[in-house]
Amino acid sequence: MQEITNKIYYVGVNDRNKSLFEGLWPLPNGVSYNSYLIDDEKVCLIDTVEVDFFTQFIEHIQEVIGDREIDYLVINHMEPDHSGSIALIKKYYPNIQIVGNKKTFQMMEGFYGITENTVEVKNGDAIELGSHTLNFVLVPMVHWPETMVTLCSATESQKTILFSGDAFGCFGALNGGVIDEQINCDTFWLEMVRYYSNIVGKYGTPVQNALKKLADVKLDYICATHGPVWHQYINKVVAEYDRMSKYETEPGLVICYGTMYGNTERAAEVIARAASEAGVKNIVMYNVSKTHHSYIIRDVFRYKGLIVGAPTYNTALYHEMDVLLSELAGKDIKNHLLGWFGSYGWASKAVSEIARWNEEKLHYEAVGEPVEIKQALTPETKAQCEALGKAMAKRLSTI
């Protein structure tokens, strides 16, 4: 197993079989479940892995420590992809003491029926392992109520390592290397945004609170539970989380639409062309029935402008657009500009339903005049679509 620094080892596993993370989010490049082992006077395991991978996991642990016992297991986060192997670890190491906070143990009893050999820690508490000291920082709602992170200070190397749980994680299996400087990280940056926006994104304020708690700590490594160990890119990773949790965006436009027979799609193309001609360079377009919504949500987090359009269907809003707007509202994504358009064959509903979503749930700044298309584009409605694209471009230019 790979030594990260000063007797701290990576003992995680890769999952290239699962197609949907949490049954929701596509995993085209797989995902890693990261666990770490500190081999000191006392041996400490930081988080476990999903139970399906326990055989690999225990082999990795024993490759580092052989027949030695594990003294402590720190559980930073109780989601089963990180806590799922607790019961099996206890069978191998029956005297192991499980370290967590009060809410950790409430969940652990509920998930696994485990109540014994626990060490409850509060914010700021510490455990000495020998030449490594663990300090615990509670960061509730990043993104579960029991979440905490563990700071490890290594006396010999004078380095500080943050075991961050799901924070600073991303989708994607680790293909050989573990530390960022050993691998090409190009594929991980957008997957970090997709991971954050879909899983953590609702909890911007708790993330900001966590960042403030850690602001004065100079970190040498961030060891998250998914994705690479961050070393070379720590500043970039922290800055990205800071930006996303403040709902800060860059000038750009997401246009997403539903379409049955192509008329709404043609309107979207007219809007995109007009916005481009008016100076918007960052434009991404999505068919909501073809592209998984996690990618659309990712780009809504990236770009300030959003224009949505869909047909009326069964005297209501086209289903996939209704679902997307519900997802955006559920994630409480803030500080966006919104334009909208819709079409209908014989009963108008889409435009008014999108307006209702914005008024009641999204609360975005409305830009331009909504466009309503009866059956197909006409010269008049085409001009209205062009005006909508130009209005969004003009508003984006002021940001």
mmCIF file of C-alpha atoms in Angstrom, residues 100-309:
data_model
loop_
_atom_site.group_PDB
_atom_site.id
_atom_site.type_symbol
_atom_site.label_atom_id
_atom_site.label_comp_id
_atom_site.label_asym_id
_atom_site.label_seq_id
_atom_site.Cartn_x
_atom_site.Cartn_y
_atom_site.Cartn_z
ATOM 1 C CA GLY A 100 -16.749 9.445 16.911
ATOM 2 C CA ASN A 101 -19.104 12.071 18.272
ATOM 3 C CA LYS A 102 -22.442 11.646 19.986
ATOM 4 C CA LYS A 103 -24.416 11.687 16.746
ATOM 5 C CA THR A 104 -21.983 9.201 15.183
ATOM 6 C CA PHE A 105 -22.834 6.617 17.795
ATOM 7 C CA GLN A 106 -26.578 7.188 17.538
ATOM 8 C CA MET A 107 -26.329 6.379 13.841
ATOM 9 C CA MET A 108 -23.904 3.495 14.357
ATOM 10 C CA GLU A 109 -26.354 1.791 16.675
ATOM 11 C CA GLY A 110 -29.136 2.315 14.159
ATOM 12 C CA PHE A 111 -27.175 1.048 11.167
ATOM 13 C CA TYR A 112 -25.153 -1.764 12.740
ATOM 14 C CA GLY A 113 -26.393 -2.320 16.309
ATOM 15 C CA ILE A 114 -22.920 -1.494 17.694
ATOM 16 C CA THR A 115 -22.731 0.291 21.053
ATOM 17 C CA GLU A 116 -19.597 -0.980 22.816
ATOM 18 C CA ASN A 117 -15.918 0.065 22.753
ATOM 19 C CA THR A 118 -16.644 3.640 21.772
ATOM 20 C CA VAL A 119 -14.695 6.828 22.455
ATOM 21 C CA GLU A 120 -16.845 9.927 22.224
ATOM 22 C CA VAL A 121 -15.066 13.112 21.168
ATOM 23 C CA LYS A 122 -16.230 16.698 21.127
ATOM 24 C CA ASN A 123 -15.054 19.615 19.023
ATOM 25 C CA GLY A 124 -11.374 20.292 19.797
ATOM 26 C CA ASP A 125 -10.670 17.002 21.573
ATOM 27 C CA ALA A 126 -7.415 15.172 20.845
ATOM 28 C CA ILE A 127 -5.991 11.634 20.882
ATOM 29 C CA GLU A 128 -2.269 10.856 21.025
ATOM 30 C CA LEU A 129 -1.005 7.946 18.915
ATOM 31 C CA GLY A 130 2.723 8.448 19.561
ATOM 32 C CA SER A 131 4.352 10.780 17.060
ATOM 33 C CA HIS A 132 0.941 11.633 15.603
ATOM 34 C CA THR A 133 -1.759 13.652 17.339
ATOM 35 C CA LEU A 134 -5.366 13.605 16.183
ATOM 36 C CA ASN A 135 -7.581 16.657 16.722
ATOM 37 C CA PHE A 136 -11.270 16.488 15.962
ATOM 38 C CA VAL A 137 -13.335 19.246 14.402
ATOM 39 C CA LEU A 138 -17.099 18.874 14.190
ATOM 40 C CA VAL A 139 -18.532 20.131 10.888
ATOM 41 C CA PRO A 140 -22.247 19.259 11.075
ATOM 42 C CA MET A 141 -24.255 19.186 7.837
ATOM 43 C CA VAL A 142 -21.241 18.821 5.579
ATOM 44 C CA HIS A 143 -23.362 17.035 4.577
ATOM 45 C CA TRP A 144 -24.836 14.859 7.388
ATOM 46 C CA PRO A 145 -25.444 16.022 10.987
ATOM 47 C CA GLU A 146 -22.746 13.783 12.518
ATOM 48 C CA THR A 147 -19.971 14.800 10.116
ATOM 49 C CA MET A 148 -16.577 15.658 11.556
ATOM 50 C CA VAL A 149 -13.043 15.951 10.205
ATOM 51 C CA THR A 150 -9.773 14.849 11.770
ATOM 52 C CA LEU A 151 -6.582 16.889 11.802
ATOM 53 C CA CYS A 152 -3.408 14.874 12.199
ATOM 54 C CA SER A 153 -0.188 16.560 13.324
ATOM 55 C CA ALA A 154 2.968 14.545 12.722
ATOM 56 C CA THR A 155 5.791 15.455 15.108
ATOM 57 C CA GLU A 156 8.628 13.978 13.053
ATOM 58 C CA SER A 157 7.699 15.480 9.687
ATOM 59 C CA GLN A 158 6.063 18.652 11.035
ATOM 60 C CA LYS A 159 3.227 18.086 8.547
ATOM 61 C CA THR A 160 -0.504 18.501 9.052
ATOM 62 C CA ILE A 161 -2.919 16.145 7.372
ATOM 63 C CA LEU A 162 -6.658 16.702 7.136
ATOM 64 C CA PHE A 163 -8.840 13.599 6.965
ATOM 65 C CA SER A 164 -11.826 15.396 5.510
ATOM 66 C CA GLY A 165 -14.531 12.786 5.010
ATOM 67 C CA ASP A 166 -16.681 13.600 1.980
ATOM 68 C CA ALA A 167 -15.472 17.209 1.885
ATOM 69 C CA PHE A 168 -13.086 17.909 -1.021
ATOM 70 C CA GLY A 169 -14.004 14.570 -2.600
ATOM 71 C CA CYS A 170 -14.955 13.805 -6.178
ATOM 72 C CA PHE A 171 -16.179 11.044 -8.436
ATOM 73 C CA GLY A 172 -13.663 8.890 -10.306
ATOM 74 C CA ALA A 173 -11.650 5.782 -9.462
ATOM 75 C CA LEU A 174 -7.915 6.098 -8.793
ATOM 76 C CA ASN A 175 -6.010 4.501 -11.636
ATOM 77 C CA GLY A 176 -2.747 3.558 -9.985
ATOM 78 C CA GLY A 177 -1.626 6.750 -8.303
ATOM 79 C CA VAL A 178 -3.197 8.143 -5.163
ATOM 80 C CA ILE A 179 -1.631 11.565 -4.519
ATOM 81 C CA ASP A 180 -2.505 14.356 -6.941
ATOM 82 C CA GLU A 181 1.090 15.044 -7.969
ATOM 83 C CA GLN A 182 1.431 11.442 -9.177
ATOM 84 C CA ILE A 183 -1.518 11.532 -11.567
ATOM 85 C CA ASN A 184 -3.151 13.612 -14.281
ATOM 86 C CA CYS A 185 -5.988 15.323 -12.437
ATOM 87 C CA ASP A 186 -7.686 16.805 -15.501
ATOM 88 C CA THR A 187 -10.667 14.438 -15.293
ATOM 89 C CA PHE A 188 -11.245 15.141 -11.608
ATOM 90 C CA TRP A 189 -11.961 18.875 -11.643
ATOM 91 C CA LEU A 190 -15.389 18.813 -13.276
ATOM 92 C CA GLU A 191 -16.198 15.627 -11.377
ATOM 93 C CA MET A 192 -15.450 17.515 -8.167
ATOM 94 C CA VAL A 193 -17.977 20.164 -9.185
ATOM 95 C CA ARG A 194 -20.554 17.497 -10.114
ATOM 96 C CA TYR A 195 -19.946 15.695 -6.826
ATOM 97 C CA TYR A 196 -20.232 18.872 -4.774
ATOM 98 C CA SER A 197 -23.231 20.347 -6.592
ATOM 99 C CA ASN A 198 -25.328 17.195 -6.455
ATOM 100 C CA ILE A 199 -24.400 15.839 -3.021
ATOM 101 C CA VAL A 200 -23.125 18.690 -0.850
ATOM 102 C CA GLY A 201 -24.435 21.710 -2.746
ATOM 103 C CA LYS A 202 -27.532 22.308 -0.642
ATOM 104 C CA TYR A 203 -25.351 22.939 2.407
ATOM 105 C CA GLY A 204 -23.364 26.008 1.408
ATOM 106 C CA THR A 205 -23.618 27.706 4.798
ATOM 107 C CA PRO A 206 -22.351 24.670 6.774
ATOM 108 C CA VAL A 207 -19.477 24.333 4.292
ATOM 109 C CA GLN A 208 -18.568 27.976 4.857
ATOM 110 C CA ASN A 209 -18.682 27.401 8.626
ATOM 111 C CA ALA A 210 -16.350 24.420 8.246
ATOM 112 C CA LEU A 211 -13.910 26.379 6.098
ATOM 113 C CA LYS A 212 -13.784 29.106 8.747
ATOM 114 C CA LYS A 213 -12.945 26.554 11.435
ATOM 115 C CA LEU A 214 -9.995 25.356 9.348
ATOM 116 C CA ALA A 215 -8.920 28.732 7.961
ATOM 117 C CA ASP A 216 -5.887 29.158 10.234
ATOM 118 C CA VAL A 217 -4.522 25.643 9.696
ATOM 119 C CA LYS A 218 -1.732 25.194 7.162
ATOM 120 C CA LEU A 219 -2.488 21.894 5.498
ATOM 121 C CA ASP A 220 0.093 19.690 3.816
ATOM 122 C CA TYR A 221 -2.323 16.957 2.695
ATOM 123 C CA ILE A 222 -6.086 16.623 2.390
ATOM 124 C CA CYS A 223 -7.183 12.997 2.539
ATOM 125 C CA ALA A 224 -10.811 12.836 1.407
ATOM 126 C CA THR A 225 -12.940 9.715 1.263
ATOM 127 C CA HIS A 226 -13.386 9.912 -2.529
ATOM 128 C CA GLY A 227 -10.886 10.897 -5.193
ATOM 129 C CA PRO A 228 -7.189 11.827 -5.007
ATOM 130 C CA VAL A 229 -5.212 12.780 -1.934
ATOM 131 C CA TRP A 230 -4.676 16.498 -2.393
ATOM 132 C CA HIS A 231 -1.153 17.863 -1.889
ATOM 133 C CA GLN A 232 0.019 19.907 -4.847
ATOM 134 C CA TYR A 233 -3.443 21.340 -5.506
ATOM 135 C CA ILE A 234 -4.618 22.040 -1.955
ATOM 136 C CA ASN A 235 -5.065 25.774 -2.531
ATOM 137 C CA LYS A 236 -7.051 25.176 -5.706
ATOM 138 C CA VAL A 237 -9.293 22.591 -4.038
ATOM 139 C CA VAL A 238 -10.052 24.773 -1.016
ATOM 140 C CA ALA A 239 -10.684 27.792 -3.244
ATOM 141 C CA GLU A 240 -13.101 25.769 -5.362
ATOM 142 C CA TYR A 241 -15.086 24.694 -2.300
ATOM 143 C CA ASP A 242 -15.096 28.249 -1.028
ATOM 144 C CA ARG A 243 -16.427 29.509 -4.360
ATOM 145 C CA MET A 244 -19.097 26.841 -4.728
ATOM 146 C CA SER A 245 -20.334 27.150 -1.155
ATOM 147 C CA LYS A 246 -20.780 30.895 -1.684
ATOM 148 C CA TYR A 247 -22.760 30.131 -4.866
ATOM 149 C CA GLU A 248 -20.286 32.204 -6.838
ATOM 150 C CA THR A 249 -20.384 31.656 -10.588
ATOM 151 C CA GLU A 250 -18.654 32.792 -13.746
ATOM 152 C CA PRO A 251 -20.359 34.534 -16.650
ATOM 153 C CA GLY A 252 -21.899 31.877 -18.836
ATOM 154 C CA LEU A 253 -25.200 30.364 -19.812
ATOM 155 C CA VAL A 254 -26.872 26.994 -19.409
ATOM 156 C CA ILE A 255 -29.737 26.416 -21.836
ATOM 157 C CA CYS A 256 -31.744 23.291 -21.130
ATOM 158 C CA TYR A 257 -34.906 22.234 -22.842
ATOM 159 C CA GLY A 258 -37.402 19.453 -23.282
ATOM 160 C CA THR A 259 -38.671 18.640 -26.725
ATOM 161 C CA MET A 260 -40.977 16.051 -28.281
ATOM 162 C CA TYR A 261 -40.924 16.823 -31.990
ATOM 163 C CA GLY A 262 -38.139 19.378 -32.254
ATOM 164 C CA ASN A 263 -40.009 22.688 -32.129
ATOM 165 C CA THR A 264 -38.849 23.618 -28.626
ATOM 166 C CA GLU A 265 -35.337 22.523 -29.499
ATOM 167 C CA ARG A 266 -35.308 24.835 -32.516
ATOM 168 C CA ALA A 267 -36.331 27.710 -30.258
ATOM 169 C CA ALA A 268 -33.442 26.850 -27.909
ATOM 170 C CA GLU A 269 -31.021 26.972 -30.841
ATOM 171 C CA VAL A 270 -32.259 30.439 -31.804
ATOM 172 C CA ILE A 271 -31.806 31.667 -28.223
ATOM 173 C CA ALA A 272 -28.292 30.213 -28.020
ATOM 174 C CA ARG A 273 -27.238 31.764 -31.318
ATOM 175 C CA ALA A 274 -28.531 35.173 -30.279
ATOM 176 C CA ALA A 275 -26.740 34.992 -26.918
ATOM 177 C CA SER A 276 -23.512 33.974 -28.643
ATOM 178 C CA GLU A 277 -23.742 36.776 -31.181
ATOM 179 C CA ALA A 278 -24.285 39.165 -28.276
ATOM 180 C CA GLY A 279 -21.003 38.091 -26.689
ATOM 181 C CA VAL A 280 -21.622 35.105 -24.398
ATOM 182 C CA LYS A 281 -18.764 32.644 -24.917
ATOM 183 C CA ASN A 282 -19.549 30.035 -22.272
ATOM 184 C CA ILE A 283 -22.788 28.422 -23.443
ATOM 185 C CA VAL A 284 -23.770 24.816 -22.740
ATOM 186 C CA MET A 285 -26.983 23.237 -24.012
ATOM 187 C CA TYR A 286 -28.764 20.161 -22.718
ATOM 188 C CA ASN A 287 -31.779 18.117 -23.695
ATOM 189 C CA VAL A 288 -33.263 17.311 -20.285
ATOM 190 C CA SER A 289 -34.521 13.937 -21.509
ATOM 191 C CA LYS A 290 -31.134 12.831 -22.832
ATOM 192 C CA THR A 291 -28.519 14.199 -20.415
ATOM 193 C CA HIS A 292 -28.491 13.035 -16.822
ATOM 194 C CA HIS A 293 -29.553 15.940 -14.651
ATOM 195 C CA SER A 294 -26.439 15.715 -12.482
ATOM 196 C CA TYR A 295 -24.418 17.200 -15.350
ATOM 197 C CA ILE A 296 -26.950 20.000 -15.832
ATOM 198 C CA ILE A 297 -26.902 20.788 -12.105
ATOM 199 C CA ARG A 298 -23.099 20.797 -12.202
ATOM 200 C CA ASP A 299 -23.100 23.478 -14.886
ATOM 201 C CA VAL A 300 -25.824 25.509 -13.177
ATOM 202 C CA PHE A 301 -23.362 25.727 -10.277
ATOM 203 C CA ARG A 302 -20.689 26.931 -12.702
ATOM 204 C CA TYR A 303 -22.549 29.527 -14.752
ATOM 205 C CA LYS A 304 -24.648 32.511 -13.763
ATOM 206 C CA GLY A 305 -27.277 32.392 -16.508
ATOM 207 C CA LEU A 306 -29.975 29.780 -16.971
ATOM 208 C CA ILE A 307 -32.618 29.611 -19.682
ATOM 209 C CA VAL A 308 -35.116 26.760 -19.604
ATOM 210 C CA GLY A 309 -37.812 25.767 -22.037
#
